[in-house]
Amino acid sequence: MPGALAGYGCSLAEAPAIREPLHAPVAHLVRGGVIEGIHYGSVVVLAADGSVELQLGDIEAAFYPRSALKPVQAVAMLRAGLPLDGDLLSLAAASHSGEERHLAGTRRILELAGLTEDDLRNVTDLPFAPAVREDWIRAGRLPSRLAQNCSGKHAAMLYTARLNGWSLDDYLDPAHPLQQAIAEIVEDLTGQAIAQVTVDGCGAPLFSVSLHGLARAAARITTAPPGTPEARVADAMREHAEMASGTGRDVAALMRAVPGLLTKDGFEGVQVAALPDGRAVAVKIADGADRARIPVTAAALARCGVDPTALVEFAGAPLLGGGSVVGSIRPARALDPLAGPSAS
């Protein structure tokens, strides 16, 4: 793997340690005034100057950011010559819902590359969004590479490889020039060496960094000068938030609610978010529970200085008992000291 920060002129930090993360309580499942369950995880909040303003759990252990790393992968492809902007660039960094606009956008990227769906090497799947998936099944449609939520990224990878004269059949091989270029930018933006390489759910190489490194990368993307690959990715995702996710998705809603915010989710309870001044947060829910991801992220953003009134809708879904609201998921007091008694 590359060993120098080309974009920042400094040496890389060592790769994060591969160990059992020392997670901490980050959210409580409160039912009828009693803590029924606890979600453990890790959270980092960065100040505008890059210093750590808050940390819970283990922010330095190696972990897999999953799809939260897609904005970094998109930056790498732009640096390698990918000529996308706007909605198609947002789609290149997306975990999309499988709506028709996402399928059409992926086809457009492939057409620009002179390729077809048959050239994709991601796994076949049904659309990610439940409602879209149900419509797909009712229509008798089968799983496809195009419908899989990472197809925009894979189409952009193929386009980048075609433009550089790199081979196409093996574009997902970690030794491929495309994946080596992506690895270099992962290290560049996170500021640390990659700890481990494996395969993500879609079939693409997945690079292990730390939660701290992920937050640092997001901050560097949002603070980059206008016109740079980093700024182009941030602008595209913010301006075309539904293309980066989908209709009704919390990622798009969060970017609409907080002006200038760039955010991206990832499987297994990962979320990263950053503001244009460099303030950033990164969240990992230890058990991968999606229900805790957004409430914890919202609490971290409030600790980051975001107006709490803009985050009310992201406080978490209510818990029901007999059809009535009897509780909720709440950030642990260590994350949200204004929440009052932990079981109240």
Short mmCIF file of C-alpha atoms in Angstrom, two decimals:
data_model
loop_
_atom_site.label_atom_id
_atom_site.label_comp_id
_atom_site.label_asym_id
_atom_site.label_seq_id
_atom_site.Cartn_x
_atom_site.Cartn_y
_atom_site.Cartn_z
CA MET A 1 0.00 0.00 0.00
CA PRO A 2 1.14 3.61 -0.60
CA GLY A 3 3.03 5.27 2.20
CA ALA A 4 2.91 9.03 1.71
CA LEU A 5 0.28 11.72 1.97
CA ALA A 6 0.52 13.20 -1.51
CA GLY A 7 -2.20 15.74 -0.84
CA TYR A 8 -0.96 16.96 2.51
CA GLY A 9 2.81 16.72 2.37
CA CYS A 10 3.21 14.75 5.62
CA SER A 11 4.01 11.21 6.70
CA LEU A 12 1.28 8.70 7.31
CA ALA A 13 0.45 7.60 10.81
CA GLU A 14 0.83 3.89 11.47
CA ALA A 15 -2.05 1.62 10.60
CA PRO A 16 -4.63 1.34 13.40
CA ALA A 17 -4.34 -1.70 15.61
CA ILE A 18 -6.45 -4.74 14.76
CA ARG A 19 -7.99 -5.61 18.11
CA GLU A 20 -11.29 -6.12 19.88
CA PRO A 21 -12.65 -2.55 20.04
CA LEU A 22 -13.28 -1.18 23.53
CA HIS A 23 -16.76 0.11 22.77
CA ALA A 24 -18.83 2.09 25.27
CA PRO A 25 -22.58 2.58 25.81
CA VAL A 26 -23.81 5.11 23.24
CA ALA A 27 -27.59 4.62 23.24
CA HIS A 28 -30.26 3.32 25.59
CA LEU A 29 -33.47 1.58 24.64
CA VAL A 30 -35.86 3.04 27.20
CA ARG A 31 -39.30 1.49 27.67
CA GLY A 32 -41.64 2.77 30.34
CA GLY A 33 -38.86 4.59 32.17
CA VAL A 34 -36.61 1.52 32.37
CA ILE A 35 -33.49 0.88 30.30
CA GLU A 36 -34.48 -2.26 28.41
CA GLY A 37 -31.40 -2.45 26.21
CA ILE A 38 -28.05 -0.80 25.59
CA HIS A 39 -26.32 -0.24 22.28
CA TYR A 40 -22.54 -0.09 22.56
CA GLY A 41 -20.35 1.65 20.04
CA SER A 42 -17.77 4.34 19.45
CA VAL A 43 -18.14 8.02 18.56
CA VAL A 44 -15.66 10.75 17.66
CA VAL A 45 -16.40 14.45 17.34
CA LEU A 46 -13.77 16.68 15.71
CA ALA A 47 -13.51 20.43 16.20
CA ALA A 48 -12.93 22.71 13.21
CA ASP A 49 -9.16 22.63 13.83
CA GLY A 50 -9.14 18.83 13.65
CA SER A 51 -8.69 18.24 17.36
CA VAL A 52 -10.78 15.62 19.11
CA GLU A 53 -13.55 17.39 20.98
CA LEU A 54 -15.30 14.24 22.18
CA GLN A 55 -14.60 10.55 22.04
CA LEU A 56 -16.54 7.59 23.34
CA GLY A 57 -15.42 4.02 23.04
CA ASP A 58 -12.49 3.09 20.83
CA ILE A 59 -11.89 5.56 18.00
CA GLU A 60 -8.41 4.29 17.12
CA ALA A 61 -9.01 0.56 16.58
CA ALA A 62 -9.12 -0.77 13.03
CA PHE A 63 -12.64 -1.14 11.64
CA TYR A 64 -14.37 -1.30 8.27
CA PRO A 65 -16.23 1.91 7.28
CA ARG A 66 -18.25 -0.04 4.72
CA SER A 67 -20.17 2.33 2.42
CA ALA A 68 -19.28 5.35 4.55
CA LEU A 69 -15.99 5.23 2.64
CA LYS A 70 -17.67 5.83 -0.74
CA PRO A 71 -17.07 9.62 -0.81
CA VAL A 72 -13.34 8.88 -0.43
CA GLN A 73 -13.50 6.31 -3.23
CA ALA A 74 -15.24 8.90 -5.42
CA VAL A 75 -12.50 11.44 -4.71
CA ALA A 76 -9.94 8.86 -5.78
CA MET A 77 -11.74 8.25 -9.06
CA LEU A 78 -11.92 11.97 -9.81
CA ARG A 79 -8.20 12.28 -9.15
CA ALA A 80 -7.73 9.43 -11.63
CA GLY A 81 -9.61 11.38 -14.30
CA LEU A 82 -13.28 10.48 -13.87
CA PRO A 83 -15.16 13.40 -15.52
CA LEU A 84 -18.44 13.16 -13.61
CA ASP A 85 -20.18 15.93 -11.67
CA GLY A 86 -23.66 16.65 -10.35
CA ASP A 87 -26.18 13.83 -10.07
CA LEU A 88 -23.94 11.21 -11.67
CA LEU A 89 -21.05 11.96 -9.33
CA SER A 90 -23.44 11.75 -6.38
CA LEU A 91 -24.55 8.36 -7.69
CA ALA A 92 -20.91 7.25 -7.91
CA ALA A 93 -20.69 7.78 -4.13
CA ALA A 94 -24.12 6.34 -3.40
CA SER A 95 -25.71 3.47 -1.58
CA HIS A 96 -28.81 3.98 -3.65
CA SER A 97 -32.35 2.72 -3.11
CA GLY A 98 -32.76 1.14 -6.54
CA GLU A 99 -35.27 3.71 -7.79
CA GLU A 100 -35.64 4.15 -11.53
CA ARG A 101 -33.55 7.34 -11.45
CA HIS A 102 -30.71 5.39 -9.86
CA LEU A 103 -30.91 2.66 -12.49
CA ALA A 104 -31.09 5.23 -15.28
CA GLY A 105 -28.12 7.13 -13.87
CA THR A 106 -26.03 3.99 -13.65
CA ARG A 107 -26.87 3.18 -17.26
CA ARG A 108 -25.79 6.70 -18.26
CA ILE A 109 -22.40 6.25 -16.61
CA LEU A 110 -21.95 2.91 -18.35
CA GLU A 111 -22.96 4.44 -21.68
CA LEU A 112 -20.39 7.22 -21.24
CA ALA A 113 -17.80 4.49 -20.79
CA GLY A 114 -19.07 2.56 -23.81
CA LEU A 115 -20.10 -0.33 -21.55
CA THR A 116 -23.25 -2.16 -20.45
CA GLU A 117 -24.67 -3.77 -17.33
CA ASP A 118 -22.96 -7.01 -18.37
CA ASP A 119 -19.59 -5.39 -17.62
CA LEU A 120 -20.47 -4.79 -13.95
CA ARG A 121 -18.88 -7.18 -11.45
CA ASN A 122 -20.86 -6.27 -8.33
CA VAL A 123 -23.19 -8.89 -6.88
CA THR A 124 -26.78 -9.21 -8.04
CA ASP A 125 -29.42 -8.00 -5.60
CA LEU A 126 -32.90 -6.58 -5.22
CA PRO A 127 -33.34 -2.82 -4.65
CA PHE A 128 -32.30 -1.66 -1.18
CA ALA A 129 -35.38 0.41 -0.25
CA PRO A 130 -38.18 -1.83 1.09
CA ALA A 131 -40.98 -0.16 -0.90
CA VAL A 132 -38.96 -0.22 -4.13
CA ARG A 133 -38.01 -3.84 -3.48
CA GLU A 134 -41.63 -4.85 -2.95
CA ASP A 135 -42.69 -3.17 -6.21
CA TRP A 136 -39.80 -4.89 -7.98
CA ILE A 137 -40.87 -8.32 -6.71
CA ARG A 138 -44.56 -7.72 -7.54
CA ALA A 139 -43.50 -6.88 -11.08
CA GLY A 140 -41.73 -10.23 -11.31
CA ARG A 141 -38.29 -8.68 -11.71
CA LEU A 142 -35.24 -10.69 -10.67
CA PRO A 143 -32.18 -9.55 -8.72
CA SER A 144 -29.71 -7.69 -10.91
CA ARG A 145 -26.34 -5.97 -10.75
CA LEU A 146 -28.00 -2.71 -11.75
CA ALA A 147 -30.46 -2.83 -8.84
CA GLN A 148 -27.76 -3.54 -6.25
CA ASN A 149 -27.14 -0.43 -4.14
CA CYS A 150 -23.48 -0.01 -5.15
CA SER A 151 -24.01 -0.18 -8.92
CA GLY A 152 -23.32 3.54 -9.41
CA LYS A 153 -19.93 3.17 -7.75
CA HIS A 154 -19.11 0.12 -9.85
CA ALA A 155 -20.12 1.86 -13.08
CA ALA A 156 -17.87 4.79 -12.12
CA MET A 157 -15.02 2.38 -11.37
CA LEU A 158 -15.38 0.84 -14.81
CA TYR A 159 -15.49 4.29 -16.44
CA THR A 160 -12.32 5.30 -14.57
CA ALA A 161 -10.56 2.12 -15.62
CA ARG A 162 -11.63 2.56 -19.27
CA LEU A 163 -10.36 6.16 -19.34
CA ASN A 164 -6.97 5.09 -18.00
CA GLY A 165 -6.61 2.11 -20.31
CA TRP A 166 -6.72 -0.31 -17.40
CA SER A 167 -8.19 -3.80 -17.70
CA LEU A 168 -11.90 -4.12 -16.98
CA ASP A 169 -12.58 -7.75 -16.08
CA ASP A 170 -10.44 -7.60 -12.94
CA TYR A 171 -11.21 -4.03 -11.80
CA LEU A 172 -12.17 -5.36 -8.33
CA ASP A 173 -8.82 -7.04 -7.71
CA PRO A 174 -7.00 -5.20 -4.87
CA ALA A 175 -3.85 -5.32 -7.02
CA HIS A 176 -5.59 -3.57 -9.95
CA PRO A 177 -4.27 -0.05 -10.69
CA LEU A 178 -7.71 1.41 -9.93
CA GLN A 179 -7.88 -0.17 -6.48
CA GLN A 180 -4.28 0.79 -5.77
CA ALA A 181 -5.16 4.40 -6.66
CA ILE A 182 -8.18 4.25 -4.34
CA ALA A 183 -6.06 2.80 -1.52
CA GLU A 184 -3.60 5.66 -1.91
CA ILE A 185 -6.36 8.27 -1.49
CA VAL A 186 -7.85 6.38 1.47
CA GLU A 187 -4.51 6.74 3.18
CA ASP A 188 -4.14 10.31 1.95
CA LEU A 189 -7.42 11.55 3.37
CA THR A 190 -7.54 9.48 6.56
CA GLY A 191 -3.91 10.30 7.33
CA GLN A 192 -3.03 6.73 8.26
CA ALA A 193 -1.87 3.50 6.71
CA ILE A 194 -4.50 0.91 5.87
CA ALA A 195 -4.67 -1.86 8.47
CA GLN A 196 -6.34 -4.58 6.43
CA VAL A 197 -7.96 -5.18 3.04
CA THR A 198 -10.97 -7.44 2.56
CA VAL A 199 -14.02 -7.64 0.27
CA ASP A 200 -17.13 -5.53 0.82
CA GLY A 201 -20.62 -6.92 0.34
CA CYS A 202 -20.76 -5.66 -3.24
CA GLY A 203 -17.48 -7.33 -4.16
CA ALA A 204 -15.21 -4.26 -4.13
CA PRO A 205 -12.08 -4.07 -1.97
CA LEU A 206 -12.75 -2.68 1.50
CA PHE A 207 -10.05 -0.88 3.45
CA SER A 208 -9.80 -0.90 7.23
CA VAL A 209 -8.92 2.38 8.95
CA SER A 210 -9.92 3.90 12.30
CA LEU A 211 -13.09 5.79 13.19
CA HIS A 212 -10.88 8.82 13.86
CA GLY A 213 -9.35 8.47 10.40
CA LEU A 214 -12.78 8.26 8.77
CA ALA A 215 -13.89 11.50 10.47
CA ARG A 216 -10.65 13.16 9.42
CA ALA A 217 -11.23 12.13 5.80
CA ALA A 218 -14.75 13.58 5.80
CA ALA A 219 -13.46 16.85 7.25
CA ARG A 220 -10.78 17.08 4.58
CA ILE A 221 -13.37 16.53 1.86
CA THR A 222 -15.67 19.30 3.11
CA THR A 223 -12.88 21.84 3.72
CA ALA A 224 -11.15 21.37 0.37
CA PRO A 225 -10.91 24.38 -1.96
CA PRO A 226 -13.64 24.81 -4.59
CA GLY A 227 -13.09 22.86 -7.78
CA THR A 228 -10.91 20.18 -6.19
CA PRO A 229 -12.00 16.54 -6.44
CA GLU A 230 -12.91 16.62 -2.76
CA ALA A 231 -15.10 19.70 -3.12
CA ARG A 232 -16.74 18.32 -6.25
CA VAL A 233 -17.78 15.16 -4.38
CA ALA A 234 -19.11 17.15 -1.42
CA ASP A 235 -21.03 19.53 -3.68
CA ALA A 236 -22.53 16.71 -5.76
CA MET A 237 -23.71 14.72 -2.76
CA ARG A 238 -25.20 17.74 -0.99
CA GLU A 239 -26.94 19.09 -4.09
CA HIS A 240 -28.22 15.67 -5.18
CA ALA A 241 -28.80 14.06 -1.79
CA GLU A 242 -31.53 11.71 -2.98
CA MET A 243 -29.26 10.42 -5.74
CA ALA A 244 -26.67 9.57 -3.08
CA SER A 245 -29.28 7.61 -1.14
CA GLY A 246 -32.98 7.67 -2.06
CA THR A 247 -36.43 9.06 -1.44
CA GLY A 248 -37.22 9.18 2.27
CA ARG A 249 -33.77 8.00 3.35
CA ASP A 250 -32.31 9.50 6.52
CA VAL A 251 -29.02 10.39 4.83
CA ALA A 252 -30.75 12.72 2.37
CA ALA A 253 -33.04 14.14 5.06
CA LEU A 254 -30.07 14.94 7.32
CA MET A 255 -28.27 16.82 4.55
CA ARG A 256 -31.46 18.78 3.81
CA ALA A 257 -31.94 19.63 7.49
CA VAL A 258 -28.39 20.84 8.22
CA PRO A 259 -27.07 23.38 5.68
CA GLY A 260 -23.66 22.44 4.29
CA LEU A 261 -23.57 19.01 5.92
CA LEU A 262 -22.07 16.07 4.05
CA THR A 263 -23.00 12.68 5.46
CA LYS A 264 -22.82 9.04 4.42
CA ASP A 265 -24.00 5.85 6.04
CA GLY A 266 -22.57 2.35 5.92
CA PHE A 267 -23.75 -1.13 6.82
CA GLU A 268 -23.09 -2.41 10.33
CA GLY A 269 -24.06 0.84 12.04
CA VAL A 270 -21.58 3.29 10.51
CA GLN A 271 -22.19 6.99 9.85
CA VAL A 272 -19.84 9.86 9.05
CA ALA A 273 -20.73 13.54 8.73
CA ALA A 274 -18.81 16.77 8.26
CA LEU A 275 -19.48 20.50 7.95
CA PRO A 276 -17.71 22.97 5.64
CA ASP A 277 -15.66 24.41 8.53
CA GLY A 278 -14.10 21.02 9.32
CA ARG A 279 -16.26 19.96 12.25
CA ALA A 280 -16.96 16.26 11.84
CA VAL A 281 -18.38 13.20 13.55
CA ALA A 282 -18.08 9.48 12.96
CA VAL A 283 -20.19 6.76 14.55
CA LYS A 284 -19.91 2.98 14.77
CA ILE A 285 -22.66 0.98 16.48
CA ALA A 286 -21.00 -2.17 17.78
CA ASP A 287 -23.85 -4.59 17.03
CA GLY A 288 -24.58 -2.98 13.66
CA ALA A 289 -28.09 -1.94 14.76
CA ASP A 290 -29.44 0.57 12.30
CA ARG A 291 -32.01 1.91 14.76
CA ALA A 292 -29.25 3.45 16.92
CA ARG A 293 -27.17 4.89 14.07
CA ILE A 294 -29.09 8.10 13.35
CA PRO A 295 -30.06 9.03 16.95
CA VAL A 296 -26.42 8.69 18.00
CA THR A 297 -25.26 10.64 14.95
CA ALA A 298 -27.75 13.42 15.70
CA ALA A 299 -26.54 13.64 19.30
CA ALA A 300 -22.93 13.77 18.12
CA LEU A 301 -23.78 16.56 15.66
CA ALA A 302 -25.43 18.50 18.48
CA ARG A 303 -22.22 18.10 20.51
CA CYS A 304 -20.44 19.29 17.37
CA GLY A 305 -22.37 22.58 17.54
CA VAL A 306 -25.25 21.90 15.13
CA ASP A 307 -28.50 23.56 16.24
CA PRO A 308 -30.45 20.81 18.09
CA THR A 309 -33.74 22.12 16.68
CA ALA A 310 -32.58 21.06 13.22
CA LEU A 311 -32.03 17.52 14.52
CA VAL A 312 -35.34 16.84 16.27
CA GLU A 313 -36.66 14.54 13.54
CA PHE A 314 -33.55 12.35 13.86
CA ALA A 315 -34.01 11.56 17.56
CA GLY A 316 -35.07 8.00 16.77
CA ALA A 317 -38.28 6.09 16.15
CA PRO A 318 -40.60 5.78 19.17
CA LEU A 319 -41.08 2.40 20.87
CA LEU A 320 -44.64 1.15 20.84
CA GLY A 321 -46.56 -0.91 23.35
CA GLY A 322 -50.09 -1.94 22.46
CA GLY A 323 -50.08 0.67 19.72
CA SER A 324 -49.10 3.53 22.05
CA VAL A 325 -45.72 5.20 22.48
CA VAL A 326 -44.05 3.83 25.61
CA GLY A 327 -40.41 4.68 25.05
CA SER A 328 -37.62 5.58 22.68
CA ILE A 329 -33.97 5.13 21.80
CA ARG A 330 -31.94 7.82 23.52
CA PRO A 331 -28.26 8.75 23.40
CA ALA A 332 -26.31 7.75 26.49
CA ARG A 333 -25.68 10.61 28.89
CA ALA A 334 -21.97 10.58 28.08
CA LEU A 335 -22.92 11.60 24.55
CA ASP A 336 -25.84 13.85 25.38
CA PRO A 337 -25.42 15.36 28.88
CA LEU A 338 -28.57 17.47 28.39
CA ALA A 339 -30.77 14.37 28.15
CA GLY A 340 -31.35 14.20 31.90
CA PRO A 341 -31.33 10.96 33.91
CA SER A 342 -30.32 8.06 31.70
CA ALA A 343 -33.54 6.12 32.19
CA SER A 344 -35.96 9.03 32.23
#
